[in-house]
Coordinates of C-alpha atoms and ligand atoms in Angstrom, one line a residue:
M1 CA 79.8 91.3 121.6
L2 CA 81.5 92.5 124.6
S3 CA 80.1 92.2 128.0
S4 CA 82.5 94.7 130.1
S5 CA 84.9 97.4 129.8
T6 CA 87.6 95.2 130.8
T7 CA 90.7 94.1 129.3
E8 CA 89.9 90.5 128.7
S9 CA 87.1 92.1 126.7
R10 CA 89.4 94.1 124.7
R11 CA 91.4 91.1 124.3
Q12 CA 88.2 88.8 123.3
F13 CA 87.7 91.5 120.7
L14 CA 91.2 91.6 119.4
R15 CA 90.8 87.8 119.2
Q16 CA 87.8 88.0 117.2
A17 CA 88.9 90.7 115.2
G18 CA 92.6 88.7 114.3
L19 CA 93.8 92.1 115.2
T20 CA 96.7 91.0 116.9
A21 CA 98.2 88.5 114.2
A22 CA 97.4 91.4 111.9
V23 CA 99.4 93.5 113.9
A24 CA 102.4 91.3 113.6
T25 CA 102.4 90.7 110.2
V26 CA 101.1 93.8 108.5
A27 CA 102.7 96.5 110.7
G28 CA 105.8 94.9 110.9
P29 CA 108.2 95.1 114.2
A30 CA 108.6 98.6 114.5
A31 CA 105.1 99.4 114.9
A32 CA 103.4 100.1 118.1
L33 CA 100.6 98.0 119.0
P34 CA 97.5 99.9 118.5
F35 CA 95.5 99.2 121.3
S36 CA 96.8 100.2 124.7
E37 CA 94.2 100.4 127.3
P38 CA 90.1 99.8 126.6
L39 CA 88.3 103.1 126.3
A40 CA 84.7 103.6 126.5
A41 CA 84.7 105.2 122.8
M42 CA 85.8 101.9 121.7
Q43 CA 83.6 99.5 123.8
N44 CA 80.5 101.4 122.5
E45 CA 81.8 101.4 118.6
N46 CA 83.6 98.3 118.3
Q47 CA 80.4 96.6 117.1
R48 CA 80.9 98.3 113.6
K49 CA 83.4 99.2 111.3
L50 CA 83.6 103.0 110.8
G51 CA 82.4 104.6 107.7
F52 CA 84.4 106.3 105.4
A53 CA 83.5 108.7 102.6
I54 CA 85.8 108.3 99.5
V55 CA 86.1 112.1 98.1
G56 CA 87.2 111.9 94.6
L57 CA 87.0 108.6 92.6
G58 CA 90.5 108.9 90.6
K59 CA 92.8 106.5 89.6
F60 CA 94.6 105.8 93.1
A61 CA 91.4 105.7 94.9
T62 CA 89.7 103.1 92.7
Q63 CA 92.6 100.9 92.0
Q64 CA 94.5 101.2 95.2
M65 CA 92.7 102.4 98.0
M66 CA 89.0 101.3 97.5
P67 CA 90.1 97.4 96.9
A68 CA 92.0 97.8 100.2
F69 CA 89.0 98.1 102.5
K70 CA 88.1 94.4 102.0
D71 CA 91.5 93.8 104.6
C72 CA 90.5 96.6 106.9
K73 CA 89.3 95.2 110.4
H74 CA 87.5 98.6 111.3
A75 CA 87.1 100.7 108.2
N76 CA 84.1 100.5 105.6
I77 CA 83.1 102.4 102.6
T78 CA 79.9 104.1 103.2
A79 CA 79.8 107.0 101.1
L80 CA 81.2 108.3 97.7
V81 CA 81.7 112.1 96.6
S82 CA 82.3 112.5 92.9
G83 CA 81.4 114.7 90.4
S84 CA 80.4 111.9 87.9
P85 CA 77.1 110.1 88.9
D86 CA 77.4 107.4 86.5
K87 CA 80.9 106.3 88.0
A88 CA 79.9 107.1 91.6
K89 CA 76.8 104.8 91.1
K90 CA 78.8 101.9 89.3
L91 CA 81.2 101.9 92.1
A92 CA 78.3 102.5 94.8
A93 CA 76.8 99.0 93.3
E94 CA 80.3 97.3 93.2
Y95 CA 80.9 98.4 97.1
G96 CA 77.8 97.7 98.3
V97 CA 77.3 101.6 99.4
D98 CA 74.0 102.8 99.6
P99 CA 72.8 105.1 96.7
K100 CA 71.4 107.6 98.9
N101 CA 75.1 108.1 100.0
I102 CA 76.4 109.6 96.9
Y103 CA 77.3 113.2 97.0
N104 CA 78.8 115.5 94.5
Y105 CA 81.0 118.7 95.4
Q106 CA 78.3 121.0 95.6
N107 CA 75.9 119.1 98.2
F108 CA 79.1 117.5 100.1
D109 CA 78.3 119.7 103.1
S110 CA 74.8 117.7 103.7
I111 CA 77.1 114.9 104.7
K112 CA 77.0 116.4 108.3
D113 CA 73.4 114.9 109.0
N114 CA 74.9 111.2 107.7
P115 CA 75.5 109.1 110.7
A116 CA 77.1 106.6 108.3
V117 CA 80.0 108.8 107.8
D118 CA 82.7 109.1 110.5
V119 CA 85.8 109.7 108.2
V120 CA 86.1 111.6 105.1
Y121 CA 88.9 110.4 102.7
I122 CA 90.2 113.2 100.3
V123 CA 91.6 111.7 97.2
L124 CA 91.7 115.2 95.3
P125 CA 94.3 117.3 93.7
P126 CA 96.8 118.6 96.5
S127 CA 95.2 122.2 96.1
M128 CA 91.7 120.9 97.0
H129 CA 92.8 119.0 100.0
M130 CA 92.5 122.3 102.3
E131 CA 89.2 123.2 101.0
Y132 CA 87.7 119.6 101.6
T133 CA 89.3 119.4 104.8
L134 CA 87.4 122.7 106.2
R135 CA 84.1 121.7 104.7
A136 CA 84.5 117.9 106.5
A137 CA 85.3 119.4 109.8
K138 CA 83.0 121.9 109.6
A139 CA 80.2 118.8 108.8
G140 CA 81.7 117.2 112.1
K141 CA 83.6 114.5 110.2
H142 CA 87.4 113.2 110.7
V143 CA 89.9 113.4 108.0
L144 CA 92.2 111.6 106.5
T145 CA 93.6 113.2 103.3
E146 CA 96.1 112.4 100.6
K147 CA 99.8 113.3 100.4
P148 CA 101.1 116.3 99.8
M149 CA 98.9 117.5 102.5
A150 CA 98.3 120.8 100.7
T151 CA 100.1 123.4 98.4
S152 CA 101.1 126.0 101.0
V153 CA 102.3 125.9 104.6
E154 CA 99.2 128.3 105.4
D155 CA 96.9 125.5 103.8
C156 CA 98.0 122.8 106.3
Q157 CA 97.7 125.3 109.1
K158 CA 94.2 126.0 108.5
M159 CA 93.5 122.5 108.0
I160 CA 95.1 121.5 111.3
D161 CA 93.3 124.7 113.1
A162 CA 89.9 123.5 111.5
C163 CA 90.0 119.8 112.7
N164 CA 91.4 121.3 116.2
K165 CA 88.6 123.5 116.5
A166 CA 86.0 121.3 115.3
G167 CA 87.8 118.2 117.8
K168 CA 88.2 115.9 114.7
K169 CA 91.2 113.7 114.0
L170 CA 93.2 114.9 111.0
M171 CA 95.7 112.5 109.3
V172 CA 97.9 112.4 106.0
A173 CA 98.0 109.2 104.2
Y174 CA 101.4 108.8 104.1
R175 CA 101.2 104.9 103.4
A176 CA 105.0 104.2 103.3
Q177 CA 104.9 104.7 107.3
F178 CA 102.8 101.7 107.4
E179 CA 104.4 99.5 105.1
P180 CA 106.3 96.5 106.8
F181 CA 109.6 96.6 104.7
N182 CA 109.9 100.4 105.9
L183 CA 108.9 99.9 109.5
D184 CA 111.5 96.9 109.4
A185 CA 114.1 99.6 107.8
I186 CA 113.3 102.4 110.8
S187 CA 113.6 99.3 113.6
R188 CA 116.8 98.1 112.2
I189 CA 118.3 101.6 112.2
K190 CA 116.9 102.1 115.7
K191 CA 118.6 99.0 116.8
G192 CA 122.2 100.3 115.4
E193 CA 122.5 97.4 113.0
L194 CA 123.8 99.9 110.4
G195 CA 126.2 101.6 113.1
K196 CA 126.5 105.1 113.0
L197 CA 124.6 106.8 110.2
R198 CA 126.4 109.0 108.1
Q199 CA 124.3 109.4 104.8
I200 CA 121.0 108.6 102.9
T201 CA 120.3 108.8 99.2
A202 CA 116.7 108.3 98.1
D203 CA 115.2 108.7 94.8
H204 CA 111.9 108.9 93.2
G205 CA 111.0 109.3 89.5
R206 CA 108.6 108.5 87.0
I207 CA 107.3 109.9 83.4
V208 CA 104.4 111.9 83.7
K209 CA 102.4 111.8 80.0
P210 CA 99.5 114.0 80.9
T211 CA 98.3 113.8 77.4
E212 CA 98.0 110.0 77.2
E213 CA 96.7 109.6 80.8
P214 CA 93.9 112.4 81.8
A215 CA 94.5 111.2 85.4
E216 CA 98.1 112.9 85.0
A217 CA 96.9 116.1 83.8
W218 CA 96.4 117.7 87.2
R219 CA 99.9 117.0 88.0
V220 CA 101.7 119.6 85.7
V221 CA 99.1 122.2 86.5
K222 CA 100.5 124.3 89.4
K223 CA 97.4 125.6 90.9
L224 CA 96.3 122.3 91.5
A225 CA 99.4 120.2 92.0
G226 CA 101.3 123.2 93.7
G227 CA 104.5 122.2 92.0
G228 CA 106.0 119.1 90.1
S229 CA 108.0 115.9 91.0
L230 CA 108.8 117.2 94.5
M231 CA 105.4 117.8 95.7
D232 CA 103.9 114.5 94.3
I233 CA 106.8 112.1 94.7
G234 CA 109.9 113.8 95.8
V235 CA 107.7 114.0 99.1
Y236 CA 108.6 110.2 99.5
S237 CA 112.2 110.8 99.4
L238 CA 111.7 113.6 102.0
N239 CA 109.6 111.8 104.4
A240 CA 111.8 108.6 104.3
A241 CA 114.9 110.4 105.2
R242 CA 113.0 112.0 108.3
Y243 CA 111.4 108.9 109.4
L244 CA 115.0 107.0 108.9
T245 CA 117.0 109.4 110.8
G246 CA 114.0 110.3 113.4
E247 CA 115.2 113.8 113.0
E248 CA 114.4 117.0 111.6
P249 CA 116.4 118.7 108.7
T250 CA 118.2 121.9 109.7
E251 CA 119.3 123.1 106.4
V252 CA 118.8 122.3 102.9
T253 CA 120.2 123.1 99.1
A254 CA 119.0 122.4 96.0
Q255 CA 118.9 122.5 92.2
E256 CA 116.4 122.2 89.6
F257 CA 116.3 121.0 86.1
S258 CA 113.4 121.6 84.0
D259 CA 113.1 122.0 80.0
K260 CA 110.9 124.8 79.6
S261 CA 110.5 124.1 76.3
D262 CA 108.8 120.8 77.2
P263 CA 104.9 121.6 77.8
R264 CA 104.7 119.3 80.8
F265 CA 107.1 121.7 82.3
K266 CA 105.8 125.0 81.8
E267 CA 104.3 125.4 84.9
V268 CA 105.8 122.9 87.4
E269 CA 109.5 121.2 87.8
D270 CA 110.7 118.3 86.2
T271 CA 113.7 117.3 88.2
I272 CA 115.1 118.3 91.6
H273 CA 118.1 117.5 93.8
F274 CA 118.0 118.2 97.2
T275 CA 120.1 117.8 100.0
L276 CA 119.0 117.5 103.8
R277 CA 121.3 118.2 106.7
F278 CA 120.1 116.8 109.9
P279 CA 121.5 117.3 113.3
S280 CA 123.5 114.4 113.8
G281 CA 125.6 115.3 110.9
V282 CA 123.6 112.7 108.5
L283 CA 123.6 114.0 105.0
A284 CA 120.3 113.2 102.8
S285 CA 121.0 113.5 99.2
C286 CA 117.5 113.4 97.7
T287 CA 116.1 113.6 93.9
S288 CA 112.7 113.3 92.0
S289 CA 112.0 113.6 88.6
Y290 CA 109.1 113.8 86.1
S291 CA 111.3 112.5 83.4
I292 CA 112.9 109.6 84.2
Q293 CA 111.7 105.9 84.3
E294 CA 110.2 104.6 87.4
V295 CA 112.3 104.6 90.7
K296 CA 111.3 104.5 94.2
R297 CA 114.6 103.9 96.5
Y298 CA 116.4 104.8 98.9
R299 CA 119.6 103.6 100.5
V300 CA 120.7 104.2 104.2
F301 CA 124.5 104.2 105.2
G302 CA 125.9 103.9 108.4
D303 CA 129.7 103.1 109.6
K304 CA 128.9 99.4 110.0
A305 CA 126.4 98.5 107.1
F306 CA 124.2 99.7 104.6
L307 CA 120.6 99.3 104.0
D308 CA 119.0 99.3 100.5
L309 CA 115.2 99.2 99.8
D310 CA 114.6 99.0 96.0
P311 CA 111.4 99.4 95.6
A312 CA 111.2 101.3 99.0
T313 CA 107.9 103.1 98.4
D314 CA 106.0 100.9 95.7
Y315 CA 102.4 99.8 96.1
Y316 CA 103.8 95.8 96.7
E317 CA 107.2 93.8 96.2
H318 CA 109.7 95.7 97.8
N319 CA 113.3 94.4 98.1
M320 CA 115.6 94.8 101.1
T321 CA 119.3 94.3 100.9
I322 CA 121.9 94.8 104.1
G323 CA 125.3 95.1 102.9
T324 CA 128.3 94.7 105.4
K325 CA 132.0 94.1 105.1
E326 CA 131.0 90.1 105.0
G327 CA 129.2 90.8 101.9
D328 CA 125.1 91.5 100.9
M329 CA 122.2 90.1 102.4
K330 CA 118.6 90.0 101.0
V331 CA 115.8 90.4 103.8
S332 CA 113.0 88.4 103.2
L333 CA 109.7 89.8 104.8
K334 CA 106.1 89.2 104.4
E335 CA 104.5 92.0 102.5
G336 CA 101.8 93.5 103.9
N337 CA 98.8 95.6 102.8
Q338 CA 99.9 99.1 103.5
F339 CA 96.9 100.5 102.7
A340 CA 94.7 98.7 104.9
A341 CA 97.0 99.5 107.7
E342 CA 96.9 103.0 106.9
L343 CA 92.8 103.0 106.8
D344 CA 92.6 101.0 110.0
H345 CA 95.3 103.2 111.9
M346 CA 92.9 106.0 111.1
A347 CA 90.0 104.1 112.5
E348 CA 91.9 103.2 115.4
C349 CA 92.6 106.7 116.4
V350 CA 89.0 107.9 115.9
L351 CA 87.9 105.0 118.2
E352 CA 90.5 105.2 120.6
N353 CA 90.6 108.8 120.4
K354 CA 94.4 108.8 120.0
T355 CA 96.4 111.2 117.8
P356 CA 97.4 109.4 114.3
K357 CA 100.7 108.4 113.7
T358 CA 101.1 110.8 111.1
P359 CA 99.0 113.9 111.9
G360 CA 98.4 117.0 110.0
E361 CA 101.8 118.5 111.8
E362 CA 103.7 115.7 109.9
G363 CA 102.2 116.7 106.7
L364 CA 103.0 120.5 107.6
K365 CA 106.5 119.5 108.2
D366 CA 107.2 118.1 104.9
I367 CA 105.5 121.0 103.0
R368 CA 107.4 123.5 105.0
I369 CA 110.7 121.7 104.0
I370 CA 109.5 121.4 100.3
M371 CA 108.9 125.3 100.3
A372 CA 112.8 125.5 101.6
I373 CA 113.7 123.5 98.8
Y374 CA 111.7 125.1 96.2
E375 CA 113.5 128.6 97.5
A376 CA 117.4 126.9 97.7
A377 CA 116.7 126.0 94.3
R378 CA 115.3 129.5 93.0
T379 CA 118.1 131.3 94.8
G380 CA 120.8 128.6 94.6
K381 CA 121.6 129.4 98.3
K382 CA 121.4 127.2 101.3
V383 CA 118.3 127.7 103.5
K384 CA 118.3 127.2 107.0
L385 CA 115.2 125.5 108.7
Ligands
NAD1 P1 93.5 111.4 89.8 O1 93.5 112.2 88.6 O2 93.6 110.0 89.4 O3 92.6 111.8 90.6 C1 91.9 112.6 91.0 C2 90.3 112.8 91.3 O4 90.1 114.3 91.5 C3 89.4 112.6 90.0 O5 88.5 111.9 90.3 C4 89.2 113.7 89.8 O6 87.8 113.6 88.7 C5 88.8 114.7 90.6 N1 88.8 116.0 90.3 C6 87.8 116.9 91.6 N2 87.8 117.9 91.1 C7 89.3 118.1 90.2 C8 89.8 119.4 89.4 N3 89.2 120.5 89.5 N4 90.9 118.8 88.6 C9 91.3 117.5 88.7 N5 90.8 116.2 89.3 C10 89.5 116.7 89.9 O7 94.6 111.5 90.9 P2 95.2 110.5 91.3 O8 96.3 109.9 90.9 O9 94.0 109.7 91.9 O10 95.8 111.5 93.0 C11 94.8 111.8 93.9 C12 95.3 112.1 95.1 O11 95.8 111.4 95.3 C13 96.6 113.2 94.9 O12 96.6 114.1 96.3 C14 97.9 112.1 94.8 O13 99.2 113.0 95.1 C15 97.5 111.3 95.7 N6 97.9 110.0 95.4 C16 98.8 109.2 96.3 C17 99.3 107.9 96.3 C18 100.0 107.4 97.3 O14 100.6 106.3 97.0 N7 99.8 107.5 98.5 C19 99.3 107.7 94.8 C20 98.7 108.6 93.6 C21 98.0 109.4 94.3

């Protein structure tokens, strides 16, 4: 397809892939253009999409991520890893995956001999992310892992070290950082549209029903989930406060409420309120809960205006309002496929040998802060970071 490694040939490839248009509409104005200079790796690899092995065929993998591959320019499903052979066979037929590329958790390591797999995408309960990252890196594969990255800082560090040692990319699937409304919010804040930032509120909540939904069962088992609502959805409030300010918090306070007579909250927490203090003086007041109706919103307050995104971190249909002393204004933006943008970004990082926008270090930062929030809730004391 491409005759030489010139800038023109890159442009030609971008045109053929329709990628420039995709960046403008999917990634939004705040996203950096994914390609800078042509690289040899890209020239060799751009004839094909990178092959992804999906590890764990649960609700999120099958209902959100696998369907998104059809909108990817650089990512393709080439292998499935599951403990349920029937489910894997059915999905392999649906997605055109060669049945010989179906693995189970026992023979997963033999994926090292499969050149059709470039990236292993881990969509298992959080406590399993570390093991599968280490096994994937050992098998010579790049790793995309779901959030939360792991259930301890030590596990996050092991994942980073294993991928570094193997010379492989490690990215945490923070889809909101690829979502157009969130990118637009970051861009407006950076441009000073809100004035000086003063405070942020961020709330994430949902009802967890493990008895009705088998997919929810691991969420209330500490060994598998690492914690409760904070690990699972509070991480969106936390991650948003960090990407909206572009700063790292210096201290946290927190309070927890969990009804221990409710069987769902025997092992993990229900509701956590936490505050983050940022160096510029911004205070973020965040919540997460497993016992309220669904909420996924944030509001950023500056001294000139506020920016409200509600929902902020949903799969589709976001709503942005900007409020000034003149009144409130609804912002209309084109929805983009954040899942496909995230998958393509992972593939582009491999093809161009770039560090992912949300590398292992980004996941580790959140887990470190989450551990401080748990400590603050347990002790009732401010915890310095
Ligand atoms: P799920 O229960 O539907 O899927 C988990 C999968 O892991 C299932 O296929 C299950 O069979 C498999 N599994 C293997 N060993 C297991 C074990 N010992 N116990 C339980 N399951 C086991 O859960 P899900 O909602 O799809 O979540 C999977 C991952 O995706 C989690 O890390 C979760 O945080 C993440 N997630 C991310 C988003 C997002 O928006 N980025 C949304 C939902 C879930």
